[in-house]
Coordinates of C-alpha atoms in Angstrom, one line a residue:
R215 CA -4.3 38.9 1.3
E216 CA -4.1 40.9 4.5
D217 CA -7.8 40.7 5.4
G218 CA -8.5 38.1 8.1
L219 CA -11.5 36.9 6.2
A220 CA -9.8 36.4 2.9
G221 CA -9.0 32.7 3.7
N222 CA -12.6 32.1 4.6
A223 CA -13.7 33.7 1.3
M224 CA -11.3 31.6 -0.6
Y225 CA -12.6 28.5 1.1
W226 CA -16.2 29.3 0.3
L227 CA -15.3 30.0 -3.3
G228 CA -13.9 26.5 -3.4
E229 CA -17.1 25.2 -2.0
T230 CA -19.1 26.7 -4.9
Y231 CA -16.9 24.8 -7.4
Y232 CA -17.1 21.6 -5.3
A233 CA -20.9 21.9 -5.1
R234 CA -21.1 22.2 -8.9
A235 CA -18.8 19.1 -9.3
Q236 CA -16.1 21.4 -10.8
Y237 CA -13.5 19.4 -8.9
R238 CA -10.4 20.7 -10.7
D239 CA -11.3 24.3 -10.0
A240 CA -12.3 23.4 -6.4
A241 CA -8.9 21.6 -5.9
A242 CA -7.0 24.7 -7.2
T243 CA -9.0 27.0 -5.0
F244 CA -8.7 24.9 -1.8
A245 CA -5.0 24.5 -2.5
D246 CA -4.6 28.3 -2.8
A247 CA -6.6 28.8 0.4
Y248 CA -4.4 26.3 2.3
T249 CA -1.2 27.7 0.9
N250 CA -1.9 31.4 1.1
Y251 CA -3.8 31.4 4.4
P252 CA -2.0 28.8 6.6
K253 CA -3.1 30.4 9.8
G254 CA -6.7 31.0 8.7
S255 CA -9.7 29.6 10.6
K256 CA -10.6 27.4 7.5
V257 CA -7.2 25.9 6.9
S258 CA -8.1 22.4 8.0
D259 CA -11.4 22.5 6.2
S260 CA -9.6 23.7 3.0
L261 CA -7.2 20.8 3.3
L262 CA -10.0 18.3 3.7
K263 CA -11.9 19.6 0.7
L264 CA -8.7 19.8 -1.3
A265 CA -8.2 16.1 -0.6
K266 CA -11.9 15.3 -1.4
S267 CA -11.6 17.3 -4.7
L268 CA -8.4 15.4 -5.6
E269 CA -10.1 12.1 -4.8
A270 CA -13.0 13.1 -7.1
I271 CA -10.7 13.5 -10.0
N272 CA -8.9 10.3 -9.3
E273 CA -5.7 11.9 -8.0
T274 CA -5.7 9.3 -5.2
E275 CA -2.0 9.5 -4.3
V276 CA -2.1 13.3 -3.9
A277 CA -5.4 13.1 -2.0
C278 CA -3.8 10.7 0.4
T279 CA -0.9 13.1 0.9
S280 CA -3.4 15.9 1.7
Y281 CA -5.4 13.7 4.1
R282 CA -2.1 12.7 5.9
T283 CA -1.0 16.3 6.1
L284 CA -4.3 17.3 7.6
L285 CA -4.0 14.6 10.3
E286 CA -0.4 15.3 11.1
E287 CA -0.2 19.1 10.9
H288 CA -3.7 19.9 12.3
P289 CA -4.4 17.4 15.1
T290 CA -6.6 20.0 16.8
A291 CA -9.0 20.5 13.9
R292 CA -12.7 20.0 14.4
P293 CA -13.5 16.4 15.3
K294 CA -15.7 16.0 12.3
V295 CA -12.9 17.1 9.9
L296 CA -10.5 14.6 11.5
E297 CA -13.0 11.8 11.4
L298 CA -13.7 12.3 7.7
A299 CA -10.0 12.4 7.0
K300 CA -9.3 9.2 9.0
R301 CA -12.2 7.4 7.3
A302 CA -10.9 8.5 3.8
V303 CA -7.4 7.3 4.6
A304 CA -8.8 3.9 5.6
E305 CA -11.2 3.7 2.5
L306 CA -8.4 4.7 0.1
R307 CA -5.9 2.4 1.8
C308 CA -3.4 5.3 1.9
P309 CA 0.1 4.3 2.8

């Protein structure tokens, strides 16, 4: 937990689940990365992939909450991350 790279490692573990379409495991891992490493360099990426994983398992309402959190709490995230989140909010018609 103390290691500065632990959040990155957690993110990449989540990516391995996501790439294998194991979306529930991916969502749990990205949620842990976001929760446990809120100041890590991959926090906005973790939140984006959490939302995408939730979307993949038809947890649309929670996915929308995750996308909104990303947009509201991390307005300086990489432009591509913000663009993907905004597009998803529009496509899902998030409130």
